[in-house]
Coordinates of N, CA and C and ligand atoms in Angstrom, one line a residue:
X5 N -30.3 -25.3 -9.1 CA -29.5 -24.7 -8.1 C -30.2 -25.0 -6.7
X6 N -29.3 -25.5 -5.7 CA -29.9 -25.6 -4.6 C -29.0 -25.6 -3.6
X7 N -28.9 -23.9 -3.7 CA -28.3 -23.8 -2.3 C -28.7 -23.5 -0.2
X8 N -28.6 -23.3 0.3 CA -29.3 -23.4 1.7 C -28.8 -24.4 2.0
X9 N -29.3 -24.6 3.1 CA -29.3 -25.7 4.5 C -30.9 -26.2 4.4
X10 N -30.8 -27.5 4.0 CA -31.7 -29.0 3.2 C -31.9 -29.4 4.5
X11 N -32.5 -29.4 5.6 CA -33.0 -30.6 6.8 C -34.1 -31.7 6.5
X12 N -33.6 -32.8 6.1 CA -34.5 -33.8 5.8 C -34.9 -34.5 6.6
X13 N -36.2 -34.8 7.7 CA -36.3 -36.3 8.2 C -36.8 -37.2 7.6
X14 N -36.4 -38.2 8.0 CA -37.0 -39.3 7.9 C -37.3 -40.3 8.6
X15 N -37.6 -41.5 8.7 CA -38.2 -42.3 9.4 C -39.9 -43.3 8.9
X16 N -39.5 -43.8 10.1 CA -41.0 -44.8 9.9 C -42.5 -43.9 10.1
X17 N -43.5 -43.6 9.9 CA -44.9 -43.1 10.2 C -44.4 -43.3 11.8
X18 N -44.9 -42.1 12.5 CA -45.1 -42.0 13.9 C -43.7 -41.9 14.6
X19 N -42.6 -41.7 13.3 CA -41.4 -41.6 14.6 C -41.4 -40.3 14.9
X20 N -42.3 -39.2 14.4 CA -42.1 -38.3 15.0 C -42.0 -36.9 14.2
X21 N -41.8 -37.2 12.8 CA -40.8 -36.6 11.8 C -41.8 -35.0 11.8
X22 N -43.4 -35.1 11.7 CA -43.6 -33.7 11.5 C -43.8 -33.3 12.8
X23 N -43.8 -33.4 14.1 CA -43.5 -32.9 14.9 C -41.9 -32.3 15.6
X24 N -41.2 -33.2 15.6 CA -40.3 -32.5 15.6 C -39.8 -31.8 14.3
X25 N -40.3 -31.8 12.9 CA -40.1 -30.9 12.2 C -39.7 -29.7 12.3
X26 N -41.8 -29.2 13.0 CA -41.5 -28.0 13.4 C -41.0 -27.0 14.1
X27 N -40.7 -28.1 15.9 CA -39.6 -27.5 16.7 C -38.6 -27.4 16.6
X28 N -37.9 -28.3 15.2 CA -36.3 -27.9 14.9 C -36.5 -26.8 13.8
X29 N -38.0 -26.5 12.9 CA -37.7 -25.3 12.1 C -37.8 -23.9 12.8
X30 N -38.7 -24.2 14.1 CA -38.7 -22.9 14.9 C -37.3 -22.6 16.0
X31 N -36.5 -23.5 16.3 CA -35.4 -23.7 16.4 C -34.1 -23.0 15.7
X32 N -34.4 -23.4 14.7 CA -33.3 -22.8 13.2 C -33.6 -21.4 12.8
X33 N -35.3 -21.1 12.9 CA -35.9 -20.2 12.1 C -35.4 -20.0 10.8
X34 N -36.3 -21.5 10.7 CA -36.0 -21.8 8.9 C -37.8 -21.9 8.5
X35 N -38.1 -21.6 7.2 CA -39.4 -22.4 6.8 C -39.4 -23.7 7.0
X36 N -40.8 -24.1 7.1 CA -40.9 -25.6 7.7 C -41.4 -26.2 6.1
X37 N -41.3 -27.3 5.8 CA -42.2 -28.1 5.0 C -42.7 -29.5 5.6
X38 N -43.8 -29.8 4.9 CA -44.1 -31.5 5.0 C -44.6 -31.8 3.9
X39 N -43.8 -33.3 3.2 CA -44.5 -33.3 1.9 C -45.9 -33.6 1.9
X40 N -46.4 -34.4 2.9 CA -47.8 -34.9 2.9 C -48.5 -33.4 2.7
X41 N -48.1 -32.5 3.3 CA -48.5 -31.4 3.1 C -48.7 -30.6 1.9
X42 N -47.6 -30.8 1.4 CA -47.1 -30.3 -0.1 C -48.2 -30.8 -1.0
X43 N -48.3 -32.2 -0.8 CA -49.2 -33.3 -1.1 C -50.6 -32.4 -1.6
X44 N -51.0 -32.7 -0.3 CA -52.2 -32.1 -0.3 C -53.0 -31.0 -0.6
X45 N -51.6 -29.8 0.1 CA -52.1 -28.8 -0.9 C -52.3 -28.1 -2.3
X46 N -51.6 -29.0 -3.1 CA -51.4 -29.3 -5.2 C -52.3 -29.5 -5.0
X47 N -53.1 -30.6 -4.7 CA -53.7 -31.7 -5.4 C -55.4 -31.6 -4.4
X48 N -55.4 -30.7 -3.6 CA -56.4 -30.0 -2.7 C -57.8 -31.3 -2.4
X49 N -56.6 -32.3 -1.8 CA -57.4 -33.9 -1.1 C -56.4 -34.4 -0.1
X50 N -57.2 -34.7 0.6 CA -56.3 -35.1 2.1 C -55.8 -36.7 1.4
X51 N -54.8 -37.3 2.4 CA -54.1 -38.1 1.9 C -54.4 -39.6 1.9
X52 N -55.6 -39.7 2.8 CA -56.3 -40.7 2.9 C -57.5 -41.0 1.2
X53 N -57.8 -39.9 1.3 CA -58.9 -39.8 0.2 C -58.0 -40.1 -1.1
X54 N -56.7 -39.6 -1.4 CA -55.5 -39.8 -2.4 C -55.8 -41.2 -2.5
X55 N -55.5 -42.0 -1.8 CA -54.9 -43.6 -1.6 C -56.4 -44.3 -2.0
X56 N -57.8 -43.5 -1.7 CA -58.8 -44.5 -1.6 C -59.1 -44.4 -3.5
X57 N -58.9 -42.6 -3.6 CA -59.4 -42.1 -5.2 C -58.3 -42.9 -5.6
X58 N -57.5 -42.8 -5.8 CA -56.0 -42.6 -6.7 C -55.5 -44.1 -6.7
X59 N -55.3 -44.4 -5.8 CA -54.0 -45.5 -5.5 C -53.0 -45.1 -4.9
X60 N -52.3 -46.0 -4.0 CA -50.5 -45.7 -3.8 C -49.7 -45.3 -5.0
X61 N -50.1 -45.9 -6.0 CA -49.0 -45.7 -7.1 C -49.0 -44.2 -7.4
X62 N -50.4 -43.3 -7.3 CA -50.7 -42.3 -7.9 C -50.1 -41.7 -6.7
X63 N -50.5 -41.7 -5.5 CA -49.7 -41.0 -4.4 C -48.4 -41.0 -4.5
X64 N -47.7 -42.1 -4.7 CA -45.9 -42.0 -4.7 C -45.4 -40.9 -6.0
X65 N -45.9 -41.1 -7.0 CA -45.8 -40.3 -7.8 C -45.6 -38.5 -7.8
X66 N -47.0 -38.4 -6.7 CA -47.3 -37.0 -6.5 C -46.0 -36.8 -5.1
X67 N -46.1 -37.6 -4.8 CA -44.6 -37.3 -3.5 C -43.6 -37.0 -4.0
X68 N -42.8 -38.0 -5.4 CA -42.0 -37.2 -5.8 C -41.8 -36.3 -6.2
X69 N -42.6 -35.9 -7.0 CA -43.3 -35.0 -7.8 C -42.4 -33.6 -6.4
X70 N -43.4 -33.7 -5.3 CA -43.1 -32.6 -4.5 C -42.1 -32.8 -4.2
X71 N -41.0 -33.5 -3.7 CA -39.8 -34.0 -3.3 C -38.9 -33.3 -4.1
X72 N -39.1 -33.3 -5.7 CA -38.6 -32.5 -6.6 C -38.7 -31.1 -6.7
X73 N -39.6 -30.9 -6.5 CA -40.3 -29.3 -6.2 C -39.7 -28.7 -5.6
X74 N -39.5 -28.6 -4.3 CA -39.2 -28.4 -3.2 C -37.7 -28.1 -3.2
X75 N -37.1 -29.7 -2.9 CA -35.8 -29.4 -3.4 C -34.7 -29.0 -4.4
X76 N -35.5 -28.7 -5.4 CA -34.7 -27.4 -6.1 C -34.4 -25.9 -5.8
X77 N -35.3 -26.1 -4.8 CA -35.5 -24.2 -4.7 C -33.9 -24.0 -4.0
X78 N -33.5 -22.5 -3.7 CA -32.7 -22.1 -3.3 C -32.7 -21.7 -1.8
X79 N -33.6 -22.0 -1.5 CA -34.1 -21.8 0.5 C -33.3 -22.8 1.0
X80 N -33.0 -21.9 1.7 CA -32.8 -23.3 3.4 C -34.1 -23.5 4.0
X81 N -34.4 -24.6 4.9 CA -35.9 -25.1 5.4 C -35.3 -26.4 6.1
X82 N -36.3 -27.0 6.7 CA -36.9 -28.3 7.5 C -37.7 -28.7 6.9
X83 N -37.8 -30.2 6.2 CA -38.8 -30.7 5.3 C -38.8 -32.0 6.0
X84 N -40.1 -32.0 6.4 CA -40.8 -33.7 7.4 C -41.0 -34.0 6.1
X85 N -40.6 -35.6 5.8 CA -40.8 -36.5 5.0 C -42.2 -37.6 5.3
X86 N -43.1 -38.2 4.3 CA -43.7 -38.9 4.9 C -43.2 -40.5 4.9
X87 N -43.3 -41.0 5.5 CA -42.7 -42.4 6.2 C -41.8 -43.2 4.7
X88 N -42.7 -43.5 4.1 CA -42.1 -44.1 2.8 C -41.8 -43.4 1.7
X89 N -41.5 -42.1 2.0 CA -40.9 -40.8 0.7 C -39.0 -41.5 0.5
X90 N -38.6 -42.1 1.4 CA -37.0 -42.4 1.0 C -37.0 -43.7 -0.2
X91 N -38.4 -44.3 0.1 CA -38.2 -45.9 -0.5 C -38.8 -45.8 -1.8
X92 N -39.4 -44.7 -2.6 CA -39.9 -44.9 -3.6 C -39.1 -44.1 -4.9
X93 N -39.3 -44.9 -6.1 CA -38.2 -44.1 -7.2 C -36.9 -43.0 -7.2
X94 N -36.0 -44.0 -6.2 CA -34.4 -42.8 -5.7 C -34.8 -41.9 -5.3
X95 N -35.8 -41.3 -4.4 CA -36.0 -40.6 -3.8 C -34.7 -40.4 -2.5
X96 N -34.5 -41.3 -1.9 CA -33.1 -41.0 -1.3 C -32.1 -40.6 -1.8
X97 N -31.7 -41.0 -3.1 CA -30.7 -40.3 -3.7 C -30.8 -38.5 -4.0
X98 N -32.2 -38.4 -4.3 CA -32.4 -36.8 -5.0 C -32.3 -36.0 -3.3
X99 N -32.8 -36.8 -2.2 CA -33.1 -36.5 -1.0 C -31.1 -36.1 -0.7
X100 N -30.1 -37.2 -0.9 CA -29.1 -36.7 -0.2 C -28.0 -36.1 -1.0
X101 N -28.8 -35.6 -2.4 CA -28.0 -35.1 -3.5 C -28.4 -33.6 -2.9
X102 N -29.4 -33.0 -2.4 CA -29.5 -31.8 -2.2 C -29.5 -31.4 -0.6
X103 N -29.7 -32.2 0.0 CA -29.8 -31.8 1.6 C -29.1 -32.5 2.6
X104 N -29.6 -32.7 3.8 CA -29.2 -33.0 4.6 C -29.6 -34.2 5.5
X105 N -29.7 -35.4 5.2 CA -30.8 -36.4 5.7 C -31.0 -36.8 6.7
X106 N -31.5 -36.9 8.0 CA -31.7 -37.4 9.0 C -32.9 -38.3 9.1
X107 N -32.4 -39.3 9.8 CA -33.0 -40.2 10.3 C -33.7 -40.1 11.8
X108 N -34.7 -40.3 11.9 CA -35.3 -40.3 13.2 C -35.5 -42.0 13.9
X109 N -34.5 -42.6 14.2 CA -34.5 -44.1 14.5 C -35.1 -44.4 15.8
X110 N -36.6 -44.1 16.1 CA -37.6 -44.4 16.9 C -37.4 -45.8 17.9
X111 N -37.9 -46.4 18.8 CA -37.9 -47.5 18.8 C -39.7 -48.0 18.3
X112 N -40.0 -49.6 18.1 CA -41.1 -49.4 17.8 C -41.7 -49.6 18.0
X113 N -41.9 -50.2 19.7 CA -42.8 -50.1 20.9 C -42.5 -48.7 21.0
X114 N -42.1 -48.0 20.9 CA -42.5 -46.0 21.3 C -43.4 -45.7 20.0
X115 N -43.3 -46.2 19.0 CA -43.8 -45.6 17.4 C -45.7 -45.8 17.7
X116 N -45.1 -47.5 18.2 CA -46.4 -48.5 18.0 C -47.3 -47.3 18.9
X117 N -47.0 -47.4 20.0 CA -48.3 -46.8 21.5 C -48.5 -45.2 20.8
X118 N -47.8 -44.5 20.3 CA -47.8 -43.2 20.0 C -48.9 -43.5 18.7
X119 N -48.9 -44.2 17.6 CA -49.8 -44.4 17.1 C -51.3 -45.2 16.7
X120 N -51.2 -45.9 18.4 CA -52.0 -46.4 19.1 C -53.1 -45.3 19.7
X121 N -52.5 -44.3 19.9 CA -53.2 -43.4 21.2 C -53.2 -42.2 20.6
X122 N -52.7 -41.9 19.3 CA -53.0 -40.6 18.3 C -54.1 -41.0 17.4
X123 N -54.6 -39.8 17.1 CA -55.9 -41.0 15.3 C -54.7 -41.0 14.3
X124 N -55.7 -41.5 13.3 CA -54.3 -42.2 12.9 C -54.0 -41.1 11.6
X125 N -54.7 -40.3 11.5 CA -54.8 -39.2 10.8 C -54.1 -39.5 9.5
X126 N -53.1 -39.1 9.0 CA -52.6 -38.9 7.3 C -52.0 -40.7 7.4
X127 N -52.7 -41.6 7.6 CA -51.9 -43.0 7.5 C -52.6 -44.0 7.2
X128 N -53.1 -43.9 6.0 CA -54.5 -44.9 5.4 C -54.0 -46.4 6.0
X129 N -52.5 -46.4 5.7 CA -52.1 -48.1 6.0 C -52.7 -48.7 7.2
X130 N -52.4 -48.0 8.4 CA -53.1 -47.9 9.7 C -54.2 -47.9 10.1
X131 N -55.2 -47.8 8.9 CA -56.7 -47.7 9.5 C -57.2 -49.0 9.9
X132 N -58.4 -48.9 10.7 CA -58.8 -50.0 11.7 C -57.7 -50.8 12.2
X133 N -56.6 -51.0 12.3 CA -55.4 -51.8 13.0 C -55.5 -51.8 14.4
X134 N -55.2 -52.7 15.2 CA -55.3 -52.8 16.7 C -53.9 -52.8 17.1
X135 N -53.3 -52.6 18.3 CA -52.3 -52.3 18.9 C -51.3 -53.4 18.5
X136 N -51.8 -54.7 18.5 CA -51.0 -55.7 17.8 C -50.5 -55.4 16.4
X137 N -51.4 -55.2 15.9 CA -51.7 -55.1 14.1 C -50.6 -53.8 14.0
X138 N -50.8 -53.1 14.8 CA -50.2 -51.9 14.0 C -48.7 -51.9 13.8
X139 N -47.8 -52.7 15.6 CA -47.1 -53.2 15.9 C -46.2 -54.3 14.8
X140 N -47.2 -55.1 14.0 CA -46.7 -56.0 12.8 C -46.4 -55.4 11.8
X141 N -47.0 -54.8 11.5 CA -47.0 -53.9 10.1 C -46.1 -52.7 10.8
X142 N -45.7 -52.2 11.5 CA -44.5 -51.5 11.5 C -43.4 -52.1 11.0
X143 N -43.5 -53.0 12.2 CA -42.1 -54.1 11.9 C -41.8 -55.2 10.1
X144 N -42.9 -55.0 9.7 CA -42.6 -55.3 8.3 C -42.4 -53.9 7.3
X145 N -42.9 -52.5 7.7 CA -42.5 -51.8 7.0 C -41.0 -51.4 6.9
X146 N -40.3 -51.2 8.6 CA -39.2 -51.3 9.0 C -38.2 -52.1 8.3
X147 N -38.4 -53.7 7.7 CA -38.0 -54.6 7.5 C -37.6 -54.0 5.8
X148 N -38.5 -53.0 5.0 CA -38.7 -53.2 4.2 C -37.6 -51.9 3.4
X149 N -38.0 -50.6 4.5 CA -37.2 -49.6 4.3 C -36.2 -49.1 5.1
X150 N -35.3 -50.0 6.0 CA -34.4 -49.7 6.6 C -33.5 -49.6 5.5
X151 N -33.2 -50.0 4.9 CA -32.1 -50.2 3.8 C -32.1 -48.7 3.2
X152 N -32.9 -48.1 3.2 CA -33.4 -46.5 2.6 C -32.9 -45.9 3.6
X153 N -33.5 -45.8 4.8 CA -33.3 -44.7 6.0 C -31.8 -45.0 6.5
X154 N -31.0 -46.1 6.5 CA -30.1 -46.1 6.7 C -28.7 -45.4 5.3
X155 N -29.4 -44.8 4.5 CA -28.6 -44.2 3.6 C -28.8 -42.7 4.5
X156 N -29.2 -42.5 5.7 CA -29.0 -40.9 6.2 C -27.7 -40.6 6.1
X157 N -27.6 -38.9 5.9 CA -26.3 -39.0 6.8 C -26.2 -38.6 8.2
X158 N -27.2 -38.8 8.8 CA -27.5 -38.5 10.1 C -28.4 -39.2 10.8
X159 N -28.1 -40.3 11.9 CA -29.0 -41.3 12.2 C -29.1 -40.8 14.1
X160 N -30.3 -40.6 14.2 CA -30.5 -40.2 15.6 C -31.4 -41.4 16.2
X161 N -30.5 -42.4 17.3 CA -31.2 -43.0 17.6 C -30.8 -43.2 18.8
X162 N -31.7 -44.1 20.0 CA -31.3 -44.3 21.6 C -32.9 -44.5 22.2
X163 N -32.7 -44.0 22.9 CA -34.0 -43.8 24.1 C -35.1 -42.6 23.9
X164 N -33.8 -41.7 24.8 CA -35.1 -40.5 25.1 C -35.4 -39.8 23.4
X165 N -36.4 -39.5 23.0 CA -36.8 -39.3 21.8 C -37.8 -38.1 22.0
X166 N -37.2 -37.1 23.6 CA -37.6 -35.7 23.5 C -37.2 -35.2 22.4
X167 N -38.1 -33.7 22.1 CA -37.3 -33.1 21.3 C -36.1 -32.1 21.4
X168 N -35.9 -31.9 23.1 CA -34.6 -31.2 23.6 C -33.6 -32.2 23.5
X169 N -33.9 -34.0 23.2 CA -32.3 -34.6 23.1 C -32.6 -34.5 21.6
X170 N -33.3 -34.8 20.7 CA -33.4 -34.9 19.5 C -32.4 -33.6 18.8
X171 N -32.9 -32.1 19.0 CA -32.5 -31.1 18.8 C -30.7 -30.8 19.4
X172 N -30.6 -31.3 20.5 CA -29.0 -31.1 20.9 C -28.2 -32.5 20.4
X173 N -28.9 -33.5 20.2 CA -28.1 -34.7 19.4 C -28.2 -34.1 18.2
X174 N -28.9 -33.2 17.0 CA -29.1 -33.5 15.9 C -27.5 -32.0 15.8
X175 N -28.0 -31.2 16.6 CA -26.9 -30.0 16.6 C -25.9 -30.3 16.5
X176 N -24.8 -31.1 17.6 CA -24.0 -32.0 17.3 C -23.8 -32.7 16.1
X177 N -24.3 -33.4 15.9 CA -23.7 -34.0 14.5 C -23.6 -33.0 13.6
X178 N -24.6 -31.9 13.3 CA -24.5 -31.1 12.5 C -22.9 -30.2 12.5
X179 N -22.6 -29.7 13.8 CA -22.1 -29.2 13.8 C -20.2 -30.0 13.9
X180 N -20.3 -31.4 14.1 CA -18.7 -32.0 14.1 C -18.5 -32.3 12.4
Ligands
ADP1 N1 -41.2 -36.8 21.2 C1 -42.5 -37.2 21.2 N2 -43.0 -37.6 22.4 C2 -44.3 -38.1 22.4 N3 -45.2 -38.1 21.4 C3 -44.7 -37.7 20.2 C4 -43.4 -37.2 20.0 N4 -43.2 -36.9 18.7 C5 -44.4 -37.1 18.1 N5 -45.3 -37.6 19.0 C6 -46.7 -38.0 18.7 O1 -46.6 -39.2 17.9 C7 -47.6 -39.1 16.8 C8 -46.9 -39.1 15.5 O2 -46.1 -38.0 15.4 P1 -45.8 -37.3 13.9 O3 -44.9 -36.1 14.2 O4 -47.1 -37.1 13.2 O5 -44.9 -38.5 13.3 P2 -44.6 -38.7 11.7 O6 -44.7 -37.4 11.0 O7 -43.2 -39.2 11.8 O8 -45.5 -39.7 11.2 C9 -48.4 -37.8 17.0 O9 -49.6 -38.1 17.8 C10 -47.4 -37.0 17.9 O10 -48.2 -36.1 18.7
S3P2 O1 -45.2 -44.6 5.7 C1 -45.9 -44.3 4.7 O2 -45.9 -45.0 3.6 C2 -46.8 -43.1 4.8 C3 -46.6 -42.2 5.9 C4 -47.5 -41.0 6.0 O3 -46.7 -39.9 6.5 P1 -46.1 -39.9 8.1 O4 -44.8 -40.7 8.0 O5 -45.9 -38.5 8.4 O6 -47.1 -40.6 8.9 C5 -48.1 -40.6 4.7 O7 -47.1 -40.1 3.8 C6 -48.8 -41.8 4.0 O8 -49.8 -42.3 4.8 C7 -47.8 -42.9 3.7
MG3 MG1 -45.7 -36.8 9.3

């Protein structure tokens, strides 16, 4: 059973997804989730240390794992997705079979400098990368999971990527 109001983002690393997570859950005054979060606290290892112990394979697994978790429950919530949670084993399907999916369509000179000038914190892919580097490897991840993020049913994209237009574009759609 999974009833509630399901707010999914998604997007690329750095478009933004657990930040504006939590000003559209404090917004709603819904529970917030993040699976990196979810992640980490099962499995009580940050997500860097997952990918060095474990492998990616063992991390995607544990993501679904939460993805499933989560979305069964009967709450309504805001759940930040981590960048590649839509691209791995139908996770967009189980994602737009229970909720509500949004897309956060960043551009990737904004993505790039924002995770140029943040640490790079929960994003092993990104470690030691230079403003070029990081820039490439966006644009090939982009390349790789648009095909996923573009199964939203809610694609928020343009310019300003405050969270006052994010939140009154996302309301809108919600609401027509
Ligand atoms: N609207 C915004 N304007 C400026 N910086 C932002 C905005 N949203 C997020 N950031 C910054 O960009 C970086 C990535 O944001 P984050 O929410 O962690 O993205 P994601 O969860 O999609 O990877 C963080 O340093 C964050 O402070
Ligand atoms: O894009 C990805 O594959 C990843 C994005 C990260 O989350 P954010 O999108 O919140 O950075 C985190 O899940 C992990 O480093 C893998
Ligand atoms: Mg995040």
């Amino acid at each position: 059973m999974s009833k509630g109001l399901k707010v999914v983002l998604i997007g690329l690393p750095g478009a933004g997804k657990t930040t504006f997570g939590k000003q559209l859950a404090k917004e709603l005054n819904f529970p917030y989730f993040d699976s990196d979060g979810l992640i980490e606290q099962k499995h009580q290892m940050k997500i860097p240390m997952i990918f060095s112990v474990y492998g990616e394979g063992k991390f995607r697994e544990w993501e679904s794992e939460a993805l499933e978790d989560i979305l069964k429950t009967d709450q309504s919530f805001v759940l930040s997705t981590g960048g590649g949670a839509p691209c791995f084993n139908d996770n967009m399907d189980l994602i737009n079979s229970k909720g509500i999916s949004v897309y956060l369509d960043v551009p990737l000179d904004v993505i790039s400098q924002r995770l140029y000038s943040s640490k790079i914190q929960n994003r092993p892919m990104f470690e030691g990368l230079d403003s070029g580097e990081i820039t490439l490897k966006l644009k090939s991840l982009l390349a790789q999971r648009e095909y996923f993020y573009n199964q939203a049913k809610i694609k928020l994209s343009g310019e300003d990527f405050s969270a006052e237009y994010l939140m009154y574009e996302l309301i809108n759609q919600l609401k027509s």
